[in-house]
Amino acid sequence: MELLTRRNTLAVLSVVALTGCVPDFDVDETVIVDQQILAISATPAEAAAADGVVYRALVVSPDGTITDARLNWKFCADIKPQAELGPVSARCVEGDPEATIAIPAAEPVTTMMPFETCRYYGPDSPPTTTGEAGRPSDPDVTGGYRQPVRVALGDSVSFYEHRIACGLAGASQEQSADFRRRSRRNANPRIDDLFIARADGVEVATREDEPVSLAPGEDIELIVRWPECPTEAVCGDDVCMPDENADDCREDCRLQRTCKGAETYITFDPLEREIVTRREAMRIAWVATRAGLEVPRTGVTAEDDATESRNRFVAPTTPGPVSVYVVLRDERGGTTWQTLQVEVVP
């Protein structure tokens, strides 16, 4: 899921903003213009209440440096009034101590998922001690739930929505038991390769510690690739699929091995009232320190079995360095990233 910033979070909290704002189409979303949080990743990518979690953030600056800026981390812990729009309450956006839980900021950012996360942001009955009569949260398009994590960089506030492992809403006891037995928690994806393809079609592998030399104005393709995941249960492929278990496929399921690409998962369909099998879509965000990327986002749908995505990049006409950041996200919120260093030389 894309990282939410204070600007767009506040926008969806305000009806005036929704009806009165005119988008600025002159803003190039592919170019970094200020120090900012580009992405946040959690380990594990899906956690249950009281599970230990580790967060890391990709914070970059316009000159291409990845900074270790001091961040302020908080869990949202507030019932959002039904009259408010947006994914989180206005009190959490503002960082109200009564609506948030502070997270120690020491590196690495290690903490524990709140005990009542499934009551505030899941299908369980919400607490009423806040004075607001809330209702259980609705699942997202993948059938899951998200714990909002507020991350402040100075006056700039972003939100990461960490997927949480909760029960099912509206399912029978038999369906709930089947879901617990067959569900596999989400894992962060992995970028296997980041290539460039020059005009002659030749692909060149890149490394984060070795800049790629381009001529001024050179037109290339950037190609990001991730692992291919199985769609059928086969013992011995190092992936514990929903229809495999430790008794029948010990080598895959004893350690609950997962795939680092577009995973197959199960979810509860509230309309059909049955458990269904789905496959993750993959989304890629592209950002650079100088203009040249064709589009800010690409992706692969759940119906597409491709394991790569491409974006065009035209090198600046003036010499100098360019940093390109590629953020890969799966549909259930898993996140990873890689950096490409480019040197434009005559």
Short mmCIF file of C-alpha atoms in Angstrom, two decimals:
data_model
loop_
_atom_site.label_atom_id
_atom_site.label_comp_id
_atom_site.label_asym_id
_atom_site.label_seq_id
_atom_site.Cartn_x
_atom_site.Cartn_y
_atom_site.Cartn_z
CA MET A 1 0.00 0.00 0.00
CA GLU A 2 1.20 3.44 -0.88
CA LEU A 3 2.60 5.52 1.95
CA LEU A 4 0.07 8.11 3.16
CA THR A 5 1.37 11.59 3.97
CA ARG A 6 -0.11 14.17 6.29
CA ARG A 7 -1.13 16.24 3.28
CA ASN A 8 -3.27 13.60 1.59
CA THR A 9 -4.51 12.18 4.89
CA LEU A 10 -5.78 15.58 5.98
CA ALA A 11 -7.29 16.07 2.54
CA VAL A 12 -9.51 13.02 2.87
CA LEU A 13 -10.49 14.11 6.37
CA SER A 14 -11.97 17.33 4.97
CA VAL A 15 -15.01 17.54 2.72
CA VAL A 16 -13.86 21.01 1.67
CA ALA A 17 -10.57 19.59 0.51
CA LEU A 18 -12.36 16.93 -1.51
CA THR A 19 -14.66 19.38 -3.25
CA GLY A 20 -12.63 22.57 -3.40
CA CYS A 21 -9.06 21.53 -4.19
CA VAL A 22 -7.71 21.59 -7.73
CA PRO A 23 -4.81 19.14 -8.23
CA ASP A 24 -1.50 20.61 -9.33
CA PHE A 25 -0.75 18.81 -12.57
CA ASP A 26 2.58 20.62 -12.92
CA VAL A 27 4.09 18.68 -10.03
CA ASP A 28 6.38 15.87 -11.22
CA GLU A 29 5.76 13.00 -8.81
CA THR A 30 8.91 11.23 -9.99
CA VAL A 31 11.31 13.92 -8.69
CA ILE A 32 12.49 14.37 -5.09
CA VAL A 33 12.31 18.05 -4.13
CA ASP A 34 12.76 17.84 -0.36
CA GLN A 35 13.95 15.46 2.34
CA GLN A 36 11.16 12.93 2.65
CA ILE A 37 10.08 9.43 3.69
CA LEU A 38 9.72 7.40 0.50
CA ALA A 39 8.73 4.08 2.03
CA ILE A 40 8.38 2.13 5.26
CA SER A 41 8.84 -1.60 5.68
CA ALA A 42 7.87 -3.87 8.58
CA THR A 43 9.24 -7.24 9.65
CA PRO A 44 7.13 -9.31 9.76
CA ALA A 45 4.97 -7.82 7.02
CA GLU A 46 1.88 -9.16 8.80
CA ALA A 47 1.74 -9.34 12.59
CA ALA A 48 -0.73 -10.37 15.28
CA ALA A 49 -1.46 -8.52 18.50
CA ALA A 50 1.56 -8.51 20.86
CA ASP A 51 3.93 -9.79 18.15
CA GLY A 52 7.39 -8.24 18.03
CA VAL A 53 7.92 -6.03 14.97
CA VAL A 54 10.81 -4.09 13.44
CA TYR A 55 10.31 -1.01 11.28
CA ARG A 56 12.70 0.68 8.89
CA ALA A 57 12.21 3.76 6.75
CA LEU A 58 13.69 4.93 3.46
CA VAL A 59 14.41 8.64 4.00
CA VAL A 60 16.03 10.46 1.08
CA SER A 61 17.10 13.98 0.14
CA PRO A 62 17.24 15.84 -3.18
CA ASP A 63 21.00 15.33 -3.45
CA GLY A 64 20.56 11.57 -3.47
CA THR A 65 21.74 10.75 0.04
CA ILE A 66 19.86 8.23 2.15
CA THR A 67 19.65 9.95 5.50
CA ASP A 68 19.37 8.65 9.05
CA ALA A 69 17.09 11.53 10.07
CA ARG A 70 15.46 11.31 13.48
CA LEU A 71 11.91 10.06 13.09
CA ASN A 72 9.05 10.09 15.57
CA TRP A 73 7.08 6.84 15.53
CA LYS A 74 3.60 6.23 16.99
CA PHE A 75 0.83 3.66 16.68
CA CYS A 76 -2.65 5.07 16.11
CA ALA A 77 -4.99 3.90 18.90
CA ASP A 78 -8.20 5.79 18.39
CA ILE A 79 -11.75 5.13 17.24
CA LYS A 80 -12.30 7.23 14.14
CA PRO A 81 -15.60 9.14 14.37
CA GLN A 82 -18.02 7.94 11.71
CA ALA A 83 -18.45 11.52 10.47
CA GLU A 84 -14.74 11.75 9.61
CA LEU A 85 -13.44 10.61 6.26
CA GLY A 86 -10.07 8.98 5.72
CA PRO A 87 -8.23 5.94 7.08
CA VAL A 88 -7.33 7.41 10.51
CA SER A 89 -8.80 9.87 12.97
CA ALA A 90 -7.86 13.55 12.94
CA ARG A 91 -6.52 13.13 16.48
CA CYS A 92 -4.01 10.54 15.29
CA VAL A 93 -3.01 12.72 12.33
CA GLU A 94 -2.21 15.50 14.80
CA GLY A 95 -0.32 13.10 17.10
CA ASP A 96 -2.62 13.53 20.12
CA PRO A 97 -1.01 11.56 23.00
CA GLU A 98 -4.45 10.23 23.97
CA ALA A 99 -4.97 8.83 20.47
CA THR A 100 -1.51 7.33 19.90
CA ILE A 101 1.01 4.94 21.44
CA ALA A 102 4.63 6.07 21.32
CA ILE A 103 7.19 3.73 19.72
CA PRO A 104 10.85 3.86 20.86
CA ALA A 105 12.87 5.52 18.11
CA ALA A 106 16.18 3.73 18.72
CA GLU A 107 17.65 2.08 15.61
CA PRO A 108 16.47 -0.42 14.62
CA VAL A 109 12.91 0.58 15.53
CA THR A 110 11.84 -2.48 17.51
CA THR A 111 8.49 -2.64 19.26
CA MET A 112 5.41 -4.80 19.85
CA MET A 113 2.09 -4.71 18.01
CA PRO A 114 -0.57 -3.22 20.33
CA PHE A 115 -2.65 -5.74 22.28
CA GLU A 116 -5.95 -4.24 21.10
CA THR A 117 -5.02 -3.70 17.46
CA CYS A 118 -7.84 -5.96 16.20
CA ARG A 119 -10.33 -4.00 18.32
CA TYR A 120 -9.31 -0.59 17.01
CA TYR A 121 -8.59 -1.54 13.39
CA GLY A 122 -9.88 -5.09 12.94
CA PRO A 123 -13.15 -7.04 13.07
CA ASP A 124 -13.36 -7.29 16.88
CA SER A 125 -15.78 -5.18 18.92
CA PRO A 126 -14.08 -1.78 19.42
CA PRO A 127 -13.41 -0.37 22.90
CA THR A 128 -15.86 2.26 24.16
CA THR A 129 -13.60 3.99 26.69
CA THR A 130 -12.77 6.74 24.18
CA GLY A 131 -16.28 8.17 24.36
CA GLU A 132 -16.92 7.40 20.69
CA ALA A 133 -19.30 4.55 19.88
CA GLY A 134 -17.39 2.87 17.08
CA ARG A 135 -18.00 -0.12 14.87
CA PRO A 136 -15.65 -2.88 13.74
CA SER A 137 -13.42 -1.96 10.81
CA ASP A 138 -14.18 -3.20 7.32
CA PRO A 139 -11.56 -5.40 5.62
CA ASP A 140 -9.55 -4.05 2.70
CA VAL A 141 -9.79 -5.43 -0.84
CA THR A 142 -7.62 -8.40 0.14
CA GLY A 143 -9.80 -9.26 3.14
CA GLY A 144 -7.21 -8.02 5.64
CA TYR A 145 -6.92 -5.24 8.21
CA ARG A 146 -4.30 -2.53 8.80
CA GLN A 147 -2.77 -0.94 11.89
CA PRO A 148 -1.86 2.69 11.08
CA VAL A 149 1.67 3.71 12.09
CA ARG A 150 2.31 7.46 12.30
CA VAL A 151 5.84 8.53 11.32
CA ALA A 152 6.90 12.18 11.61
CA LEU A 153 9.94 13.73 9.95
CA GLY A 154 10.00 17.24 11.39
CA ASP A 155 6.66 18.81 10.48
CA SER A 156 6.00 16.22 7.76
CA VAL A 157 3.83 13.27 8.81
CA SER A 158 3.41 9.99 6.93
CA PHE A 159 1.39 6.86 7.67
CA TYR A 160 2.32 3.24 7.11
CA GLU A 161 -0.55 0.74 7.24
CA HIS A 162 0.82 -2.46 8.78
CA ARG A 163 -1.24 -5.55 7.97
CA ILE A 164 -2.52 -7.28 11.11
CA ALA A 165 -3.54 -10.91 11.61
CA CYS A 166 -7.08 -10.92 13.01
CA GLY A 167 -10.06 -13.26 12.85
CA LEU A 168 -12.83 -13.28 10.25
CA ALA A 169 -16.03 -11.26 10.37
CA GLY A 170 -19.27 -12.92 9.26
CA ALA A 171 -17.77 -16.39 8.82
CA SER A 172 -19.06 -19.60 10.39
CA GLN A 173 -17.07 -21.44 13.04
CA GLU A 174 -16.15 -24.06 10.46
CA GLN A 175 -14.95 -21.42 8.01
CA SER A 176 -12.97 -19.64 10.71
CA ALA A 177 -11.26 -22.90 11.68
CA ASP A 178 -10.48 -23.65 8.03
CA PHE A 179 -9.07 -20.15 7.57
CA ARG A 180 -6.79 -20.45 10.61
CA ARG A 181 -5.48 -23.78 9.34
CA ARG A 182 -4.83 -22.69 5.74
CA SER A 183 -3.95 -19.01 5.98
CA ARG A 184 -0.32 -17.93 5.59
CA ARG A 185 0.80 -14.53 6.84
CA ASN A 186 2.15 -12.13 4.27
CA ALA A 187 5.90 -11.76 3.72
CA ASN A 188 7.80 -8.81 2.29
CA PRO A 189 8.66 -9.18 -1.40
CA ARG A 190 12.23 -9.22 -2.68
CA ILE A 191 13.82 -7.47 -5.63
CA ASP A 192 15.91 -10.09 -7.40
CA ASP A 193 17.31 -7.90 -10.15
CA LEU A 194 17.31 -4.30 -11.33
CA PHE A 195 18.41 -4.07 -14.98
CA ILE A 196 18.77 -1.34 -17.57
CA ALA A 197 18.04 -2.03 -21.24
CA ARG A 198 19.81 0.25 -23.70
CA ALA A 199 18.52 1.21 -27.13
CA ASP A 200 20.10 -1.88 -28.72
CA GLY A 201 18.09 -4.12 -26.38
CA VAL A 202 21.09 -5.31 -24.39
CA GLU A 203 20.24 -5.71 -20.69
CA VAL A 204 22.83 -4.72 -18.10
CA ALA A 205 22.56 -5.80 -14.47
CA THR A 206 23.03 -3.05 -11.89
CA ARG A 207 24.48 -2.94 -8.39
CA GLU A 208 23.67 -0.44 -5.67
CA ASP A 209 27.36 0.27 -5.05
CA GLU A 210 28.31 0.75 -8.71
CA PRO A 211 26.98 3.75 -10.69
CA VAL A 212 25.71 3.14 -14.22
CA SER A 213 27.17 5.52 -16.82
CA LEU A 214 24.74 7.09 -19.29
CA ALA A 215 25.23 9.65 -22.03
CA PRO A 216 23.32 12.93 -21.79
CA GLY A 217 19.79 12.36 -23.09
CA GLU A 218 20.28 8.59 -23.41
CA ASP A 219 16.95 6.74 -23.51
CA ILE A 220 16.82 3.44 -21.58
CA GLU A 221 14.37 1.07 -19.92
CA LEU A 222 14.57 0.22 -16.23
CA ILE A 223 13.50 -3.34 -15.41
CA VAL A 224 12.75 -4.57 -11.89
CA ARG A 225 12.29 -8.31 -11.31
CA TRP A 226 11.08 -10.37 -8.35
CA PRO A 227 10.84 -14.13 -7.64
CA GLU A 228 8.30 -16.33 -9.40
CA CYS A 229 5.83 -17.86 -6.92
CA PRO A 230 4.04 -21.19 -7.37
CA THR A 231 0.28 -21.17 -7.92
CA GLU A 232 -0.24 -24.87 -7.17
CA ALA A 233 0.68 -26.85 -4.06
CA VAL A 234 3.81 -28.93 -4.75
CA CYS A 235 5.89 -30.37 -1.91
CA GLY A 236 9.57 -29.56 -2.04
CA ASP A 237 9.34 -26.15 -3.74
CA ASP A 238 10.26 -24.27 -0.53
CA VAL A 239 6.85 -22.57 -0.29
CA CYS A 240 4.07 -23.55 2.13
CA MET A 241 0.91 -23.04 0.08
CA PRO A 242 -2.58 -22.78 1.64
CA ASP A 243 -3.36 -26.40 0.73
CA GLU A 244 -0.14 -27.77 2.24
CA ASN A 245 0.58 -28.53 5.89
CA ALA A 246 3.42 -29.75 8.08
CA ASP A 247 2.05 -33.30 8.18
CA ASP A 248 1.88 -33.81 4.42
CA CYS A 249 4.66 -31.45 3.35
CA ARG A 250 7.05 -31.08 6.24
CA GLU A 251 9.98 -29.67 4.27
CA ASP A 252 7.89 -26.68 3.11
CA CYS A 253 5.57 -26.08 6.05
CA ARG A 254 7.54 -26.90 9.19
CA LEU A 255 9.02 -23.39 9.05
CA GLN A 256 6.05 -21.86 7.16
CA ARG A 257 8.23 -20.95 4.18
CA THR A 258 6.87 -18.16 2.01
CA CYS A 259 7.54 -16.79 -1.46
CA LYS A 260 9.06 -13.33 -1.97
CA GLY A 261 7.01 -12.50 -5.06
CA ALA A 262 3.29 -12.44 -5.87
CA GLU A 263 1.97 -14.88 -3.29
CA THR A 264 -1.17 -17.01 -3.47
CA TYR A 265 -3.34 -16.47 -0.39
CA ILE A 266 -6.82 -17.20 0.92
CA THR A 267 -9.40 -14.70 2.10
CA PHE A 268 -13.06 -14.60 3.08
CA ASP A 269 -15.46 -13.22 0.48
CA PRO A 270 -18.21 -11.43 2.46
CA LEU A 271 -20.60 -11.36 -0.52
CA GLU A 272 -20.30 -15.03 -1.47
CA ARG A 273 -19.71 -15.92 2.20
CA GLU A 274 -17.00 -18.40 1.35
CA ILE A 275 -13.24 -18.71 1.55
CA VAL A 276 -11.59 -18.00 -1.80
CA THR A 277 -8.05 -18.21 -3.17
CA ARG A 278 -6.41 -15.14 -4.68
CA ARG A 279 -3.04 -13.98 -5.96
CA GLU A 280 -1.30 -10.75 -5.07
CA ALA A 281 -0.94 -7.85 -7.45
CA MET A 282 2.44 -6.07 -7.42
CA ARG A 283 3.00 -2.30 -7.45
CA ILE A 284 6.19 -0.34 -8.09
CA ALA A 285 6.89 3.30 -7.25
CA TRP A 286 9.71 5.06 -9.14
CA VAL A 287 11.34 8.24 -7.83
CA ALA A 288 14.59 10.03 -8.76
CA THR A 289 16.62 13.06 -7.80
CA ARG A 290 16.36 14.51 -11.32
CA ALA A 291 13.66 14.40 -14.00
CA GLY A 292 13.75 11.57 -16.53
CA LEU A 293 11.35 8.84 -15.39
CA GLU A 294 8.36 8.40 -17.67
CA VAL A 295 5.76 7.48 -14.99
CA PRO A 296 5.75 7.47 -11.16
CA ARG A 297 4.05 4.08 -10.81
CA THR A 298 3.82 0.77 -12.67
CA GLY A 299 2.57 -2.65 -11.67
CA VAL A 300 1.36 -6.15 -12.44
CA THR A 301 -2.23 -7.25 -11.85
CA ALA A 302 -3.17 -10.38 -9.93
CA GLU A 303 -4.24 -12.02 -13.20
CA ASP A 304 -0.84 -11.41 -14.83
CA ASP A 305 1.88 -13.98 -14.08
CA ALA A 306 4.70 -11.58 -15.08
CA THR A 307 7.58 -11.23 -12.62
CA GLU A 308 8.90 -7.91 -13.87
CA SER A 309 7.85 -4.33 -14.49
CA ARG A 310 9.44 -1.67 -16.70
CA ASN A 311 9.73 2.11 -16.80
CA ARG A 312 11.37 4.41 -19.32
CA PHE A 313 14.15 6.74 -18.21
CA VAL A 314 15.70 9.53 -20.29
CA ALA A 315 18.99 10.77 -18.82
CA PRO A 316 19.29 14.52 -18.17
CA THR A 317 21.13 16.51 -20.81
CA THR A 318 23.54 17.96 -18.28
CA PRO A 319 26.23 15.76 -16.68
CA GLY A 320 26.03 14.74 -13.05
CA PRO A 321 24.75 12.06 -10.68
CA VAL A 322 21.17 10.80 -10.48
CA SER A 323 19.77 8.52 -7.78
CA VAL A 324 16.77 6.37 -8.74
CA TYR A 325 14.74 4.68 -5.99
CA VAL A 326 12.57 1.68 -6.81
CA VAL A 327 9.97 0.66 -4.20
CA LEU A 328 8.26 -2.71 -4.68
CA ARG A 329 5.02 -3.42 -2.81
CA ASP A 330 2.73 -6.41 -2.86
CA GLU A 331 -1.04 -6.02 -2.63
CA ARG A 332 -1.14 -6.97 1.05
CA GLY A 333 1.30 -4.27 2.12
CA GLY A 334 4.70 -6.00 2.00
CA THR A 335 7.42 -3.54 0.98
CA THR A 336 11.04 -3.50 -0.13
CA TRP A 337 13.25 -1.17 -2.18
CA GLN A 338 16.47 -0.80 -4.14
CA THR A 339 18.56 2.16 -5.28
CA LEU A 340 20.15 2.70 -8.68
CA GLN A 341 23.00 5.20 -8.99
CA VAL A 342 23.38 6.81 -12.42
CA GLU A 343 26.25 9.02 -13.60
CA VAL A 344 25.52 11.14 -16.66
CA VAL A 345 28.81 11.68 -18.48
CA PRO A 346 29.62 13.31 -21.85
#
